[in-house]
Short mmCIF file of C-alpha atoms in Angstrom, two decimals:
data_model
loop_
_atom_site.label_atom_id
_atom_site.label_comp_id
_atom_site.label_asym_id
_atom_site.label_seq_id
_atom_site.Cartn_x
_atom_site.Cartn_y
_atom_site.Cartn_z
CA MET A 1 -170.32 6.52 143.68
CA VAL A 2 -172.57 9.54 144.23
CA ALA A 3 -175.12 9.32 147.04
CA PRO A 4 -178.85 9.84 146.40
CA ALA A 5 -179.49 13.51 145.61
CA ALA A 6 -181.88 14.19 148.46
CA ARG A 7 -179.32 13.10 151.07
CA ARG A 8 -176.25 15.05 149.94
CA PRO A 9 -175.25 18.70 150.21
CA PHE A 10 -174.85 20.89 147.16
CA PRO A 11 -171.77 19.39 145.37
CA TRP A 12 -169.65 22.48 144.88
CA LEU A 13 -166.30 20.76 144.27
CA PRO A 14 -167.47 18.38 141.50
CA LEU A 15 -169.46 21.16 139.84
CA VAL A 16 -166.49 23.53 139.93
CA THR A 17 -164.41 20.76 138.33
CA LEU A 18 -166.99 20.43 135.55
CA SER A 19 -167.03 24.22 135.29
CA ALA A 20 -163.29 24.17 134.66
CA THR A 21 -163.78 21.72 131.80
CA SER A 22 -166.35 24.10 130.31
CA PHE A 23 -163.76 26.86 130.60
CA VAL A 24 -161.19 25.10 128.42
CA ALA A 25 -163.79 23.87 125.93
CA VAL A 26 -165.24 27.33 125.31
CA THR A 27 -161.82 28.97 125.27
CA GLY A 28 -160.67 26.56 122.58
CA GLU A 29 -163.85 26.98 120.55
CA PHE A 30 -163.80 30.77 120.36
CA LEU A 31 -160.09 31.56 120.64
CA PRO A 32 -159.74 32.20 116.86
CA GLY A 33 -162.23 35.07 117.24
CA GLY A 34 -159.78 36.95 119.46
CA LEU A 35 -156.84 36.21 117.17
CA LEU A 36 -158.46 36.86 113.76
CA PRO A 37 -155.97 39.48 112.49
CA GLN A 38 -152.82 37.58 113.61
CA MET A 39 -153.98 34.20 112.30
CA ALA A 40 -155.16 35.62 108.98
CA GLU A 41 -151.85 37.41 108.38
CA ASP A 42 -149.68 34.44 109.38
CA LEU A 43 -151.56 31.93 107.23
CA GLY A 44 -152.14 34.31 104.33
CA VAL A 45 -155.94 34.07 104.30
CA SER A 46 -158.81 36.52 104.82
CA GLN A 47 -160.30 37.25 108.24
CA SER A 48 -163.60 35.76 107.07
CA ARG A 49 -161.80 32.43 106.42
CA ILE A 50 -160.43 32.45 109.96
CA GLY A 51 -163.96 33.17 111.18
CA LEU A 52 -165.02 30.12 109.18
CA LEU A 53 -162.97 27.98 111.61
CA VAL A 54 -165.77 28.56 114.13
CA THR A 55 -168.24 27.27 111.55
CA ILE A 56 -166.06 24.23 110.80
CA LEU A 57 -165.86 23.25 114.45
CA ALA A 58 -169.58 23.84 114.96
CA ALA A 59 -170.47 21.81 111.87
CA THR A 60 -168.38 18.90 113.16
CA ILE A 61 -170.24 19.04 116.47
CA VAL A 62 -173.59 19.04 114.65
CA ILE A 63 -172.65 16.00 112.58
CA SER A 64 -170.99 13.98 115.34
CA ALA A 65 -172.81 14.78 118.60
CA ALA A 66 -175.87 12.54 118.22
CA PRO A 67 -174.15 9.42 116.80
CA LEU A 68 -171.24 9.63 119.25
CA THR A 69 -173.70 10.03 122.13
CA ALA A 70 -175.65 6.98 120.97
CA VAL A 71 -172.54 4.84 120.47
CA THR A 72 -171.12 5.73 123.90
CA ARG A 73 -174.44 5.48 125.74
CA ARG A 74 -173.28 2.77 128.15
CA PHE A 75 -169.75 3.98 128.73
CA SER A 76 -168.74 5.60 132.02
CA ARG A 77 -169.44 9.35 131.98
CA LYS A 78 -166.16 10.08 133.72
CA SER A 79 -164.14 8.01 131.26
CA LEU A 80 -165.79 9.79 128.33
CA LEU A 81 -165.02 13.17 129.86
CA VAL A 82 -161.36 12.23 130.27
CA ALA A 83 -161.23 10.98 126.68
CA THR A 84 -162.66 14.24 125.34
CA LEU A 85 -160.17 16.31 127.35
CA LEU A 86 -157.23 14.28 126.03
CA THR A 87 -158.54 14.79 122.50
CA PHE A 88 -158.75 18.56 123.16
CA THR A 89 -155.08 18.46 124.13
CA VAL A 90 -154.04 16.76 120.91
CA ALA A 91 -156.23 19.03 118.76
CA ASN A 92 -154.83 22.23 120.28
CA LEU A 93 -151.24 21.06 119.87
CA LEU A 94 -151.98 20.19 116.25
CA ALA A 95 -153.50 23.64 115.74
CA ALA A 96 -150.41 25.29 117.22
CA ALA A 97 -148.13 23.40 114.84
CA ALA A 98 -150.35 23.74 111.74
CA PRO A 99 -148.24 24.87 108.75
CA THR A 100 -151.29 25.65 106.57
CA TYR A 101 -154.90 26.70 106.88
CA GLU A 102 -156.02 23.22 105.80
CA VAL A 103 -154.12 21.51 108.63
CA LEU A 104 -155.57 24.02 111.09
CA ALA A 105 -159.05 23.23 109.79
CA GLY A 106 -158.33 19.53 110.38
CA ALA A 107 -157.37 20.27 113.98
CA ARG A 108 -160.67 22.09 114.41
CA ILE A 109 -162.55 19.07 113.06
CA LEU A 110 -160.85 16.83 115.62
CA SER A 111 -161.66 19.27 118.40
CA GLY A 112 -165.26 19.52 117.19
CA ALA A 113 -165.77 15.75 117.37
CA ALA A 114 -164.56 15.78 120.98
CA GLN A 115 -166.71 18.79 121.84
CA GLY A 116 -169.85 17.19 120.47
CA LEU A 117 -169.45 14.35 122.95
CA PHE A 118 -168.23 16.66 125.73
CA TRP A 119 -171.33 18.86 125.72
CA SER A 120 -173.60 15.81 125.49
CA VAL A 121 -172.06 14.44 128.69
CA ILE A 122 -171.58 17.48 130.89
CA GLY A 123 -175.23 18.55 131.26
CA PRO A 124 -176.59 15.14 132.29
CA TYR A 125 -173.51 14.72 134.53
CA THR A 126 -174.56 17.88 136.38
CA THR A 127 -178.16 16.72 136.83
CA LEU A 128 -176.89 13.47 138.37
CA LEU A 129 -174.89 15.43 140.94
CA VAL A 130 -177.65 17.80 142.15
CA HIS A 131 -181.18 17.59 143.51
CA ARG A 132 -183.89 18.10 140.89
CA THR A 133 -184.98 21.38 142.56
CA GLN A 134 -181.49 22.82 142.04
CA ILE A 135 -180.90 21.98 138.39
CA ALA A 136 -180.74 25.62 137.25
CA LYS A 137 -178.29 26.43 140.02
CA GLY A 138 -176.14 23.40 139.18
CA ILE A 139 -176.16 24.19 135.46
CA ALA A 140 -175.30 27.82 136.22
CA VAL A 141 -172.25 26.72 138.22
CA THR A 142 -171.14 24.33 135.48
CA ASN A 143 -171.76 26.89 132.72
CA PHE A 144 -169.93 29.56 134.70
CA GLY A 145 -166.71 28.09 133.36
CA GLY A 146 -167.84 28.85 129.82
CA THR A 147 -168.50 32.44 130.79
CA ALA A 148 -165.18 32.59 132.62
CA ALA A 149 -163.59 31.69 129.29
CA PHE A 150 -164.77 35.06 128.00
CA VAL A 151 -163.65 36.76 131.22
CA LEU A 152 -160.20 35.17 131.38
CA GLY A 153 -159.52 32.48 128.78
CA ILE A 154 -160.14 34.35 125.53
CA PRO A 155 -158.73 37.73 126.72
CA VAL A 156 -155.58 36.05 128.08
CA GLY A 157 -155.32 33.94 124.93
CA THR A 158 -155.70 37.08 122.84
CA ALA A 159 -153.00 38.84 124.88
CA LEU A 160 -150.68 35.82 124.51
CA GLY A 161 -151.29 35.79 120.78
CA GLN A 162 -150.50 39.49 120.48
CA ALA A 163 -147.33 39.18 122.59
CA PHE A 164 -145.89 35.81 121.51
CA GLY A 165 -147.82 34.78 118.41
CA TRP A 166 -151.17 33.03 118.07
CA ARG A 167 -149.57 29.57 118.13
CA MET A 168 -148.35 30.04 121.69
CA ALA A 169 -151.93 30.66 122.82
CA PHE A 170 -152.93 27.19 121.59
CA VAL A 171 -149.89 25.57 123.23
CA VAL A 172 -150.72 27.11 126.60
CA LEU A 173 -154.34 26.00 126.24
CA ALA A 174 -153.26 22.42 125.50
CA LEU A 175 -151.09 22.34 128.62
CA LEU A 176 -153.96 23.72 130.71
CA VAL A 177 -156.29 21.00 129.41
CA LEU A 178 -153.72 18.35 130.29
CA VAL A 179 -153.46 19.59 133.88
CA LEU A 180 -157.23 19.73 134.16
CA THR A 181 -157.51 16.15 132.92
CA ALA A 182 -155.42 14.99 135.87
CA ILE A 183 -157.71 16.91 138.25
CA VAL A 184 -160.80 15.30 136.72
CA ILE A 185 -159.29 11.83 137.14
CA LEU A 186 -158.46 12.48 140.80
CA ARG A 187 -161.41 14.58 142.02
CA LEU A 188 -164.54 14.03 139.93
CA PRO A 189 -166.90 11.34 141.30
CA GLN A 190 -168.34 8.58 139.17
CA VAL A 191 -172.09 8.70 138.45
CA THR A 192 -174.65 6.07 137.46
CA HIS A 193 -176.44 7.30 134.35
CA ILE A 194 -178.34 4.21 133.12
CA GLU A 195 -182.01 4.29 134.14
CA ARG A 196 -183.23 0.96 135.50
CA LEU A 197 -186.81 -0.13 134.84
CA ALA A 198 -188.98 -0.66 137.89
CA THR A 199 -190.49 -4.08 138.49
CA GLY A 200 -193.27 -4.64 135.96
CA GLU A 201 -192.41 -1.52 133.98
CA ILE A 202 -192.40 -1.86 130.19
CA SER A 203 -189.73 -0.13 128.14
CA VAL A 204 -191.18 2.49 125.77
CA PRO A 205 -189.31 3.48 122.58
CA VAL A 206 -187.35 6.70 122.98
CA TYR A 207 -189.25 8.40 120.15
CA ARG A 208 -192.49 8.04 122.18
CA ASP A 209 -191.12 9.76 125.28
CA ARG A 210 -193.64 12.40 126.39
CA THR A 211 -191.00 15.03 127.11
CA ILE A 212 -189.70 15.21 123.52
CA PRO A 213 -191.95 18.15 122.40
CA THR A 214 -190.69 20.38 125.23
CA VAL A 215 -187.10 19.49 124.44
CA ALA A 216 -187.66 20.18 120.72
CA VAL A 217 -189.17 23.62 121.40
CA THR A 218 -186.26 24.61 123.61
CA CYS A 219 -183.72 23.41 121.05
CA LEU A 220 -185.36 25.47 118.30
CA THR A 221 -185.29 28.53 120.54
CA VAL A 222 -181.60 28.00 121.24
CA LEU A 223 -180.87 27.73 117.53
CA LEU A 224 -182.48 31.13 116.86
CA VAL A 225 -180.73 32.80 119.79
CA MET A 226 -177.27 31.47 118.99
CA MET A 227 -177.60 32.22 115.29
CA GLY A 228 -178.25 35.86 116.12
CA GLN A 229 -175.57 36.12 118.80
CA ASN A 230 -172.83 34.67 116.62
CA VAL A 231 -173.60 36.79 113.59
CA PHE A 232 -172.05 39.58 115.65
CA THR A 233 -169.76 38.08 118.30
CA THR A 234 -167.65 36.03 115.87
CA TYR A 235 -166.42 39.29 114.36
CA ILE A 236 -166.55 41.48 117.46
CA VAL A 237 -162.81 42.28 117.41
CA PRO A 238 -162.75 43.68 113.85
CA TRP A 239 -166.05 45.50 114.58
CA MET A 240 -164.56 47.18 117.65
CA LEU A 241 -161.47 48.19 115.71
CA GLU A 242 -163.43 49.64 112.78
CA VAL A 243 -166.69 51.11 114.09
CA PRO A 244 -166.02 52.74 117.49
CA GLY A 245 -162.28 52.81 116.75
CA VAL A 246 -161.11 50.89 119.84
CA ALA A 247 -157.31 50.89 120.11
CA GLU A 248 -155.75 47.45 119.56
CA GLY A 249 -154.17 47.54 123.01
CA ALA A 250 -157.59 48.04 124.59
CA ILE A 251 -159.19 44.99 122.94
CA SER A 252 -158.06 42.45 125.55
CA PRO A 253 -159.19 44.56 128.56
CA LEU A 254 -162.54 45.20 126.88
CA LEU A 255 -163.03 41.49 126.16
CA PHE A 256 -162.18 40.83 129.80
CA ALA A 257 -164.81 43.35 130.93
CA GLN A 258 -167.39 41.79 128.61
CA GLY A 259 -166.69 38.37 130.07
CA ALA A 260 -167.03 39.73 133.60
CA ALA A 261 -170.41 41.19 132.69
CA GLY A 262 -171.45 37.82 131.26
CA ALA A 263 -170.39 36.16 134.51
CA VAL A 264 -172.79 38.41 136.40
CA GLY A 265 -175.51 37.25 134.01
CA VAL A 266 -174.75 33.60 134.82
CA LEU A 267 -174.98 34.34 138.54
CA LEU A 268 -178.36 36.00 138.02
CA ALA A 269 -179.53 32.98 136.02
CA GLY A 270 -178.50 30.68 138.86
CA ARG A 271 -180.28 32.92 141.38
CA PHE A 272 -183.61 33.25 139.56
CA GLY A 273 -183.68 30.44 136.99
CA ASP A 274 -185.28 27.82 139.26
CA ARG A 275 -187.90 30.30 140.55
CA PHE A 276 -188.84 32.17 137.35
CA PRO A 277 -187.62 30.09 134.37
CA ARG A 278 -189.91 31.54 131.68
CA ALA A 279 -189.81 35.18 132.76
CA SER A 280 -186.04 35.09 133.19
CA VAL A 281 -185.47 33.96 129.59
CA LEU A 282 -187.67 36.72 128.17
CA ILE A 283 -186.11 39.46 130.31
CA PHE A 284 -182.59 38.43 129.36
CA LEU A 285 -183.43 38.21 125.65
CA CYS A 286 -185.11 41.61 125.57
CA GLY A 287 -182.13 43.16 127.34
CA VAL A 288 -179.81 41.81 124.63
CA ILE A 289 -182.03 43.21 121.88
CA VAL A 290 -182.12 46.70 123.40
CA PHE A 291 -178.36 47.06 123.86
CA VAL A 292 -177.32 45.42 120.59
CA ALA A 293 -179.73 47.77 118.79
CA LEU A 294 -178.01 50.61 120.63
CA LEU A 295 -174.68 49.42 119.21
CA GLY A 296 -176.17 49.20 115.73
CA ALA A 297 -177.52 52.73 115.84
CA PHE A 298 -174.81 54.53 117.83
CA GLY A 299 -171.82 52.17 117.86
CA HIS A 300 -169.68 54.82 116.17
CA VAL A 301 -169.92 56.93 119.34
CA PRO A 302 -167.19 55.58 121.67
CA ALA A 303 -169.03 56.28 124.94
CA VAL A 304 -172.24 54.63 123.73
CA ALA A 305 -170.29 51.70 122.30
CA PHE A 306 -168.54 51.19 125.63
CA VAL A 307 -171.85 51.02 127.53
CA GLY A 308 -173.47 48.72 124.97
CA LEU A 309 -170.49 46.38 124.81
CA LEU A 310 -170.61 45.92 128.60
CA ILE A 311 -174.38 45.66 129.24
CA TRP A 312 -175.18 43.42 126.25
CA PRO A 313 -173.04 40.50 127.57
CA LEU A 314 -174.57 40.87 131.04
CA PHE A 315 -178.01 40.07 129.64
CA PHE A 316 -176.79 37.37 127.27
CA GLY A 317 -174.58 35.69 129.88
CA GLY A 318 -177.43 33.91 131.64
CA ILE A 319 -179.31 32.73 128.55
CA PRO A 320 -177.32 29.54 127.77
CA ALA A 321 -177.55 28.37 131.39
CA LEU A 322 -181.30 29.06 131.50
CA MET A 323 -181.95 27.17 128.28
CA HIS A 324 -179.67 24.30 129.30
CA ALA A 325 -181.43 24.04 132.66
CA ARG A 326 -184.83 24.05 130.96
CA VAL A 327 -183.90 21.08 128.79
CA MET A 328 -182.36 19.10 131.67
CA ALA A 329 -185.34 19.81 133.94
CA SER A 330 -187.98 18.96 131.34
CA ALA A 331 -186.36 15.91 129.70
CA SER A 332 -187.11 12.55 131.30
CA PRO A 333 -183.99 10.87 132.77
CA ARG A 334 -183.99 8.19 130.07
CA ILE A 335 -183.52 10.74 127.25
CA ARG A 336 -181.30 13.31 128.97
CA ASP A 337 -178.18 12.21 127.10
CA GLN A 338 -179.97 12.46 123.76
CA ALA A 339 -181.63 15.75 124.75
CA SER A 340 -178.26 17.16 125.70
CA ALA A 341 -176.84 15.99 122.36
CA PHE A 342 -179.57 17.75 120.39
CA LEU A 343 -179.24 20.86 122.55
CA THR A 344 -175.54 20.80 121.67
CA ILE A 345 -176.45 20.48 118.00
CA SER A 346 -178.81 23.46 118.28
CA PHE A 347 -176.16 25.59 119.96
CA ASN A 348 -173.61 24.76 117.30
CA VAL A 349 -175.88 25.09 114.29
CA GLY A 350 -176.52 28.57 115.66
CA ILE A 351 -172.84 29.24 116.34
CA GLY A 352 -171.64 27.96 112.98
CA GLY A 353 -174.54 29.39 111.01
CA GLY A 354 -174.18 32.75 112.70
CA ALA A 355 -170.44 32.87 112.00
CA LEU A 356 -171.06 31.95 108.36
CA LEU A 357 -173.84 34.50 107.95
CA GLY A 358 -171.74 37.15 109.67
CA GLY A 359 -168.94 36.58 107.16
CA ILE A 360 -171.43 36.89 104.28
CA LEU A 361 -172.79 40.14 105.73
CA ILE A 362 -169.28 41.56 106.11
CA ASP A 363 -168.34 40.71 102.52
CA GLY A 364 -171.66 41.88 101.06
CA LEU A 365 -172.98 44.74 103.20
CA GLY A 366 -170.14 45.69 105.52
CA ILE A 367 -169.30 45.08 109.17
CA ARG A 368 -171.72 47.75 110.44
CA THR A 369 -174.70 45.53 109.58
CA LEU A 370 -173.76 42.82 112.10
CA PRO A 371 -175.61 44.22 115.16
CA TRP A 372 -178.83 44.49 113.14
CA GLY A 373 -178.47 40.87 112.07
CA GLU A 374 -178.42 39.85 115.74
CA VAL A 375 -181.39 42.06 116.59
CA ALA A 376 -183.45 40.44 113.82
CA PHE A 377 -182.78 36.87 114.98
CA LEU A 378 -183.35 37.58 118.67
CA THR A 379 -186.60 39.40 117.96
CA VAL A 380 -187.89 36.27 116.23
CA ALA A 381 -186.62 34.20 119.19
CA VAL A 382 -188.59 36.36 121.65
CA LEU A 383 -191.78 35.90 119.66
CA PHE A 384 -191.11 32.16 119.52
CA VAL A 385 -190.56 31.97 123.30
CA ILE A 386 -193.76 33.93 123.99
CA GLY A 387 -195.74 31.60 121.74
CA ALA A 388 -194.22 28.52 123.35
CA ASN A 389 -194.98 29.83 126.85
CA VAL A 390 -198.60 30.58 125.93
CA TYR A 391 -199.01 27.11 124.43
CA ALA A 392 -197.48 25.46 127.52
CA ALA A 393 -199.77 27.41 129.85
CA ARG A 394 -202.87 26.45 127.85
CA SER A 395 -201.81 22.81 127.75
CA ALA A 396 -201.29 22.80 131.53
CA ARG A 397 -204.77 24.28 132.10
CA ALA A 398 -206.36 21.75 129.73
CA ALA A 399 -204.63 18.87 131.51
CA ALA A 400 -205.65 20.09 134.98
CA PRO A 401 -208.44 18.04 136.63
CA VAL A 402 -211.85 19.70 136.73
CA PRO A 403 -212.89 20.45 140.36
#
């Protein structure tokens, strides 16, 4: 059992273990994006239908996250994590063996159900391992695995798919998840996640919790940001091949470099997120807007495209960790599981909706419109964040005692 937070050192080993689980989850979620051409050709469907697999998985998460979180509220967090990892293993093996697009879509639905529960557990698990003044740092460490998926998981999976076929990439991922499951069983500590009422304290219905408005605002912001990001990133490989004319052999190294830049962004979020939470979000968002707009305007110029493709992920890399930390820090302990579930829903409505909208833009207006779609959504998100910050500051001043 984990000791009280104030009396333990920063729990690097458990957080790195959770980070590794994020790595395999994100790799599995976005792997089709790196293998779009191979999967489309093998299954005899369009690239936009393969992109729709991201939407299918995200839609499953949206539908299942909240009810599964509620049903499993009193189950051990560690046992639930192990169950989700075993389900990932089965889903990836099923995907590798899928004879048709429909079977592959079914495998994605199974994986999505597991992911909905996975992301609802991992954030609160992190907050139970760290001191409340280090939530952003803890979330950054845990989320680093997701960024590492873009640095290593997806590029290596893409390279495996190009060399040995896309099915082998899913087999290797399944084996990696299985090994990681054993590590989780052996090394991850149990946590106590049920809040006990103090003597004389009266239980208040969850819907009357005072932290719900802050959680709701953050979730809406996440939805806008992820919608914009995934309009473009779901189809980044075909965009790179068509617009700047990146050679196919250079795709994997470039994806690796993008992931590395995103990893730097996560480190910056961990460094400054606890000290400057509001300013950090705005700076990172504005950086994304500037460099994606650069790609939209001058992406056909290889040198400009190279710079934009590297700096854009650096700014975006820290945003998910910052938003995740904001929800975990602001939500009361009694609703953290539910808050994490709805944050997961917001992320995946954005991911799935962005992938769907990106496919519509490609079919209707062409692939060159994708960067401008992201710029539009993130501009609205910045305005939303500014408004939310102003409202929060005014509310804090109004609630302050008069001297």
